[in-house]
Tab-separated table of C-alpha atoms in Angstrom:
chain	number	residue	atom	x	y	z
A	183	UNK	CA	4.418	-17.379	17.037
A	184	UNK	CA	0.601	-17.337	18.167
A	185	UNK	CA	-1.896	-15.739	16.856
A	186	UNK	CA	-3.772	-13.345	18.638
A	187	UNK	CA	-7.456	-14.157	19.496
A	188	UNK	CA	-10.166	-11.943	17.329
A	189	UNK	CA	-11.254	-10.625	21.398
A	190	UNK	CA	-7.370	-8.981	21.234
A	191	UNK	CA	-7.944	-7.805	17.851
A	192	UNK	CA	-10.432	-6.361	17.986
A	193	UNK	CA	-9.820	-4.745	21.232
A	194	UNK	CA	-6.777	-3.292	19.149
A	195	UNK	CA	-9.154	-2.011	16.424
A	196	UNK	CA	-11.047	-0.089	18.398
A	197	UNK	CA	-7.726	1.508	20.170
A	198	UNK	CA	-6.556	2.423	16.564
A	199	UNK	CA	-9.552	4.173	15.514
A	200	UNK	CA	-10.320	5.710	18.680
A	201	UNK	CA	-6.264	7.180	18.411
A	202	UNK	CA	-6.293	7.439	14.694
A	203	UNK	CA	-9.487	9.835	14.618
A	204	UNK	CA	-8.782	11.873	17.606
A	205	UNK	CA	-5.798	13.280	16.571
A	206	UNK	CA	-6.702	13.503	12.820
A	207	UNK	CA	-9.959	15.498	13.515
A	208	UNK	CA	-8.013	17.497	16.071
A	209	UNK	CA	-5.882	19.031	13.830
A	210	UNK	CA	-7.644	19.547	10.756
A	211	UNK	CA	-10.388	21.329	13.322
A	212	UNK	CA	-7.138	23.418	14.363
A	213	UNK	CA	-6.860	23.854	10.502
A	214	UNK	CA	-10.446	25.332	9.729
A	215	UNK	CA	-10.047	27.415	13.009
A	216	UNK	CA	-7.014	28.641	11.704
A	217	UNK	CA	-8.442	30.031	7.815
A	218	UNK	CA	-5.535	29.281	5.968
A	219	UNK	CA	-4.747	26.929	2.987
A	220	UNK	CA	-3.014	24.037	3.817
A	221	UNK	CA	-0.164	25.193	1.678
A	222	UNK	CA	0.863	28.438	3.801
A	223	UNK	CA	1.695	28.869	7.584
A	224	UNK	CA	0.824	28.264	10.443
A	225	UNK	CA	-2.184	26.441	8.355
A	226	UNK	CA	0.285	23.499	6.892
A	227	UNK	CA	1.470	22.054	10.458
A	228	UNK	CA	-2.181	20.635	11.480
A	229	UNK	CA	-2.740	20.253	8.208
A	230	UNK	CA	0.010	17.442	7.381
A	231	UNK	CA	0.422	16.469	11.033
A	232	UNK	CA	-2.934	15.686	10.693
A	233	UNK	CA	-2.750	13.329	7.646
A	234	UNK	CA	-0.603	11.213	9.972
A	235	UNK	CA	-3.321	10.010	12.386
A	236	UNK	CA	-3.263	6.480	10.865
A	237	UNK	CA	0.287	6.279	11.430
A	238	UNK	CA	-0.345	7.421	15.396
A	239	UNK	CA	-3.123	4.531	15.564
A	240	UNK	CA	-1.084	2.129	14.366
A	241	UNK	CA	1.976	3.249	17.087
A	242	UNK	CA	-0.521	3.115	20.037
A	243	UNK	CA	-2.003	-0.568	18.803
A	244	UNK	CA	1.835	-1.616	18.891
A	245	UNK	CA	2.395	-0.494	21.839
A	246	UNK	CA	-0.164	-2.278	23.201
A	247	UNK	CA	0.095	-4.750	21.809
A	248	UNK	CA	4.134	-5.391	23.129
A	249	UNK	CA	3.451	-4.083	26.762
A	250	UNK	CA	0.493	-6.825	26.596
A	251	UNK	CA	3.655	-9.237	25.215
A	252	UNK	CA	0.039	-10.137	22.132
A	253	UNK	CA	0.993	-11.858	18.807
A	254	UNK	CA	1.022	-10.395	15.075
A	255	UNK	CA	-2.457	-10.948	13.719
A	256	UNK	CA	-2.740	-14.078	11.786
A	257	UNK	CA	-3.905	-12.069	8.587
A	258	UNK	CA	-0.704	-9.667	9.251
A	259	UNK	CA	1.757	-10.153	6.004
A	260	UNK	CA	4.959	-9.573	6.817
A	261	UNK	CA	8.371	-9.823	4.676
A	262	UNK	CA	9.340	-12.712	6.785
A	263	UNK	CA	6.425	-14.840	4.786
A	264	UNK	CA	8.322	-14.720	2.190
A	265	UNK	CA	6.438	-12.084	0.369
A	266	UNK	CA	7.000	-11.533	-2.857
A	267	UNK	CA	8.309	-7.718	-3.527
A	268	UNK	CA	8.093	-7.920	-7.263
A	269	UNK	CA	4.771	-7.103	-6.886
A	270	UNK	CA	4.607	-3.963	-5.772
A	271	UNK	CA	5.738	-2.215	-9.425
A	272	UNK	CA	3.040	-3.927	-11.554
A	273	UNK	CA	0.156	-2.915	-8.896
A	274	UNK	CA	1.561	0.156	-8.932
A	275	UNK	CA	1.508	0.272	-12.674
A	276	UNK	CA	-2.148	-1.232	-12.389
A	277	UNK	CA	-3.637	1.348	-9.942
A	278	UNK	CA	-2.477	4.324	-12.263
A	279	UNK	CA	-3.711	2.626	-15.586
A	280	UNK	CA	-7.621	2.160	-14.259
A	281	UNK	CA	-7.559	6.301	-14.274
A	282	UNK	CA	-5.953	6.505	-17.144
A	283	UNK	CA	-7.629	4.186	-18.775
A	284	UNK	CA	-10.676	5.447	-17.218
A	285	UNK	CA	-10.252	8.842	-18.118
A	286	UNK	CA	-9.372	7.979	-21.249
A	287	UNK	CA	-12.836	6.310	-21.779
A	288	UNK	CA	-14.204	9.385	-20.149
A	289	UNK	CA	-13.192	11.631	-23.080
A	290	UNK	CA	-13.940	9.225	-26.094
A	291	UNK	CA	-17.343	8.835	-24.909
A	292	UNK	CA	-17.538	12.834	-24.642
A	293	UNK	CA	-16.391	13.890	-21.228
A	294	UNK	CA	-13.431	15.847	-20.353
A	295	UNK	CA	-10.306	15.939	-22.407
A	296	UNK	CA	-7.485	14.199	-21.206
A	297	UNK	CA	-5.209	17.013	-20.416
A	298	UNK	CA	-1.611	17.096	-18.841
A	299	UNK	CA	-1.327	20.957	-18.391
A	300	UNK	CA	-2.296	21.372	-14.692
A	301	UNK	CA	-0.259	18.468	-13.860
A	302	UNK	CA	2.648	20.048	-15.153
A	303	UNK	CA	1.993	23.436	-13.532
A	304	UNK	CA	1.335	21.294	-10.188
A	305	UNK	CA	5.138	20.041	-10.678
A	306	UNK	CA	6.336	23.142	-11.708
A	307	UNK	CA	4.691	24.551	-8.071
A	308	UNK	CA	5.932	21.718	-6.330
A	309	UNK	CA	9.850	23.179	-7.281
A	310	UNK	CA	9.564	20.045	-10.328
A	311	UNK	CA	9.286	16.103	-10.855
A	312	UNK	CA	11.101	14.723	-7.276
A	313	UNK	CA	9.900	17.162	-4.725
A	314	UNK	CA	5.973	16.365	-6.505
A	315	UNK	CA	6.390	12.766	-6.188
A	316	UNK	CA	7.635	12.735	-2.802
A	317	UNK	CA	5.177	15.337	-1.825
A	318	UNK	CA	2.947	12.795	-2.891
A	319	UNK	CA	4.323	9.787	-1.364
A	320	UNK	CA	4.071	11.347	2.080
A	321	UNK	CA	0.735	12.959	1.926
A	322	UNK	CA	-1.294	10.505	1.558
A	323	UNK	CA	0.182	6.945	1.087
A	324	UNK	CA	3.013	7.191	3.854
A	325	UNK	CA	0.904	9.218	6.453
A	326	UNK	CA	-1.964	6.655	5.599
A	327	UNK	CA	-0.921	3.018	4.758
A	328	UNK	CA	1.091	1.646	7.959
A	329	UNK	CA	-1.959	2.279	9.989
A	330	UNK	CA	-5.075	2.143	7.044
A	331	UNK	CA	-3.577	-1.723	5.532
A	332	UNK	CA	-1.097	-2.758	8.034
A	333	UNK	CA	-2.959	-2.765	11.136
A	334	UNK	CA	-6.981	-2.101	10.927
A	335	UNK	CA	-7.019	-4.474	7.801
A	336	UNK	CA	-5.733	-7.645	9.004
A	337	UNK	CA	-7.787	-7.162	12.358
A	338	UNK	CA	-10.903	-6.878	10.843
A	339	UNK	CA	-9.976	-9.913	8.736
A	340	UNK	CA	-9.969	-11.683	11.380
A	341	UNK	CA	-13.616	-11.821	11.226
A	342	UNK	CA	-14.255	-10.808	7.496
A	343	UNK	CA	-13.471	-11.605	4.729
A	344	UNK	CA	-11.358	-9.427	2.418
A	345	UNK	CA	-14.801	-7.801	0.489
A	346	UNK	CA	-16.573	-7.685	3.830
A	347	UNK	CA	-13.389	-5.748	5.439
A	348	UNK	CA	-12.432	-3.893	2.291
A	349	UNK	CA	-15.825	-1.949	2.341
A	350	UNK	CA	-15.996	-1.679	6.614
A	351	UNK	CA	-12.384	-0.038	6.118
A	352	UNK	CA	-13.597	1.693	2.942
A	353	UNK	CA	-16.741	3.716	4.689
A	354	UNK	CA	-14.289	4.368	7.963
A	355	UNK	CA	-11.782	5.383	5.559
A	356	UNK	CA	-14.314	8.381	3.711
A	357	UNK	CA	-15.525	9.181	7.311
A	358	UNK	CA	-12.213	10.267	8.032
A	359	UNK	CA	-11.527	12.472	4.908
A	360	UNK	CA	-14.638	14.566	6.094
A	361	UNK	CA	-13.028	17.573	8.427
A	362	UNK	CA	-11.174	18.480	4.119
A	363	UNK	CA	-14.319	19.586	2.950
A	364	UNK	CA	-13.624	22.355	5.356
A	365	UNK	CA	-10.143	23.585	5.131
A	366	UNK	CA	-10.238	25.970	2.238
A	367	UNK	CA	-7.595	24.858	-0.435
A	368	UNK	CA	-8.177	21.512	-0.042
A	369	UNK	CA	-9.158	19.312	-3.321
A	370	UNK	CA	-12.376	18.000	-1.207
A	371	UNK	CA	-13.201	21.689	0.011
A	372	UNK	CA	-13.036	22.637	-3.948
A	373	UNK	CA	-15.487	19.607	-5.097
A	374	UNK	CA	-17.585	21.170	-1.644
A	375	UNK	CA	-19.099	18.070	0.486
A	376	UNK	CA	-22.739	18.554	-1.376
A	377	UNK	CA	-21.831	18.395	-4.591
A	378	UNK	CA	-21.307	15.714	-7.439
A	379	UNK	CA	-17.731	15.713	-7.040
A	380	UNK	CA	-17.646	15.665	-3.336
A	381	UNK	CA	-19.855	12.661	-3.780
A	382	UNK	CA	-17.739	10.965	-6.322
A	383	UNK	CA	-14.701	11.715	-4.097
A	384	UNK	CA	-16.392	9.894	-0.830
A	385	UNK	CA	-17.628	7.092	-2.881
A	386	UNK	CA	-14.186	6.328	-4.478
A	387	UNK	CA	-12.772	5.326	-1.376
A	388	UNK	CA	-14.614	2.251	-1.581
A	389	UNK	CA	-12.913	0.953	-4.158
A	390	UNK	CA	-9.632	2.301	-3.211
A	391	UNK	CA	-9.905	0.272	-0.432
A	392	UNK	CA	-10.051	-2.681	-2.014
A	393	UNK	CA	-7.502	-2.225	-4.102
A	394	UNK	CA	-5.293	-1.671	-1.411
A	395	UNK	CA	-6.020	-4.514	0.639
A	396	UNK	CA	-5.898	-6.390	-2.207
A	397	UNK	CA	-2.488	-5.731	-2.735
A	398	UNK	CA	-1.826	-5.317	1.268
A	399	UNK	CA	-2.308	-9.857	0.632
A	400	UNK	CA	-0.166	-9.561	-2.271
A	401	UNK	CA	2.969	-7.580	-1.014
A	402	UNK	CA	2.264	-6.086	2.113
A	403	UNK	CA	2.127	-2.283	3.263
A	404	UNK	CA	5.547	-1.150	0.192
A	405	UNK	CA	2.183	-2.453	-1.714
A	406	UNK	CA	-0.569	-1.132	-0.928
A	407	UNK	CA	1.816	2.142	-0.264
A	408	UNK	CA	1.969	1.618	-4.447
A	409	UNK	CA	-1.067	1.802	-4.858
A	410	UNK	CA	-2.563	4.289	-3.030
A	411	UNK	CA	0.502	6.642	-4.486
A	412	UNK	CA	-0.458	5.159	-8.182
A	413	UNK	CA	-3.925	7.025	-7.774
A	414	UNK	CA	-3.106	9.729	-6.271
A	415	UNK	CA	-0.559	10.949	-8.402
A	416	UNK	CA	-2.396	9.908	-11.477
A	417	UNK	CA	-5.790	11.542	-10.679
A	418	UNK	CA	-3.558	14.731	-9.816
A	419	UNK	CA	-1.289	14.944	-13.125
A	420	UNK	CA	-4.590	14.139	-14.688
A	421	UNK	CA	-6.531	17.301	-12.537
A	422	UNK	CA	-9.258	14.576	-12.682
A	423	UNK	CA	-12.022	16.974	-10.948
A	424	UNK	CA	-15.107	16.541	-13.649
A	425	UNK	CA	-17.998	14.363	-12.207
A	426	UNK	CA	-18.413	12.298	-15.402
A	427	UNK	CA	-14.340	11.217	-15.196
A	428	UNK	CA	-14.922	10.294	-11.931
A	429	UNK	CA	-17.877	7.925	-12.531
A	430	UNK	CA	-15.643	6.352	-14.860
A	431	UNK	CA	-12.354	5.633	-12.507
A	432	UNK	CA	-14.830	4.489	-9.889
A	433	UNK	CA	-16.983	1.773	-12.292
A	434	UNK	CA	-13.409	0.550	-13.775
A	435	UNK	CA	-11.775	0.031	-10.158
A	436	UNK	CA	-14.888	-1.318	-8.468
A	437	UNK	CA	-14.430	-3.757	-11.191
A	438	UNK	CA	-11.118	-4.142	-11.113
A	439	UNK	CA	-10.854	-4.567	-7.852
A	440	UNK	CA	-14.347	-7.105	-7.328
A	441	UNK	CA	-12.287	-9.338	-10.239
A	442	UNK	CA	-8.446	-9.673	-8.546
A	443	UNK	CA	-10.512	-11.046	-5.021
A	444	UNK	CA	-12.522	-13.225	-6.261
A	445	UNK	CA	-9.634	-14.318	-8.013
A	446	UNK	CA	-7.855	-14.226	-4.959
A	447	UNK	CA	-7.491	-17.966	-3.036
A	448	UNK	CA	-9.201	-17.225	0.298
A	449	UNK	CA	-5.621	-17.998	2.729
A	450	UNK	CA	-8.027	-17.769	6.046
A	451	UNK	CA	-6.739	-19.925	8.380
A	452	UNK	CA	-8.905	-22.310	9.608
A	453	UNK	CA	-10.258	-21.913	13.820
A	454	UNK	CA	-8.581	-24.430	15.681
A	455	UNK	CA	-10.718	-27.733	16.769
A	456	UNK	CA	-11.197	-28.303	20.640
A	457	UNK	CA	-11.009	-31.700	21.279
A	458	UNK	CA	-11.984	-33.048	24.556
A	459	UNK	CA	-9.551	-34.524	27.364
A	460	UNK	CA	-10.887	-37.670	27.159
A	461	UNK	CA	-11.237	-37.853	23.041
A	462	UNK	CA	-7.655	-36.779	23.515
A	463	UNK	CA	-6.703	-39.802	25.562
A	464	UNK	CA	-8.498	-42.231	23.423
A	465	UNK	CA	-6.737	-40.744	20.616
A	466	UNK	CA	-3.527	-41.722	21.974
A	467	UNK	CA	-4.123	-45.201	23.168
A	468	UNK	CA	-4.954	-45.603	19.120
């Protein structure tokens, strides 16, 4: 199968941005207008639907691609390409370890003590470990990764290297989260937009974009979901909300992400070489 041209990939990317932001921000605007916490009715409905904006964007791009009979972008990672799914579990563990290791380091250096007390209360509130894990898997990883990594990332990679694609997607991803600061009851609203915790949350999206991008190139959307899930779940269980701990997590994840990407071989396909017709004939005769 041939790959789509960069121009067509950019067109698909523009559609993805438009649908993702329009649907997410429209639903979250409704949630803000309703004014209730995101876990209670009726606010919970637009709040949850808004989180699936990237999936709506991905669906729109795929429908358009099928209608125009466009091929898959060159940097899309598919299972039929021999992706090694054994990377999923190690990447999940690594993602969780970046948070736990940073939290322990902050604790040792005088920051807040690492504790699972509030995390246990969170599990109890969710109705048990299984419902908690399912909610953490759906709200964020499953709702976002098919769009951010499965759709936007390979199209950005058509004209960018891994670092550039990760940074651009990280900035866009951070902007996408902004309405959450105005929905009462969210973690972001508790931080406050103009606070150190709010600033560090926004900045933390950058290393997350780099880590999930690395995971996507290793084992596709399944791996990016695993990394997203590992980070979010560990942060929730440790109840990370202190700026000091957030700063350590940001630093550790930046170091890990940059190191992994720097060590990964760039498999970006070389651009096709145009050969003039008369030269093709000369080579054929030779």
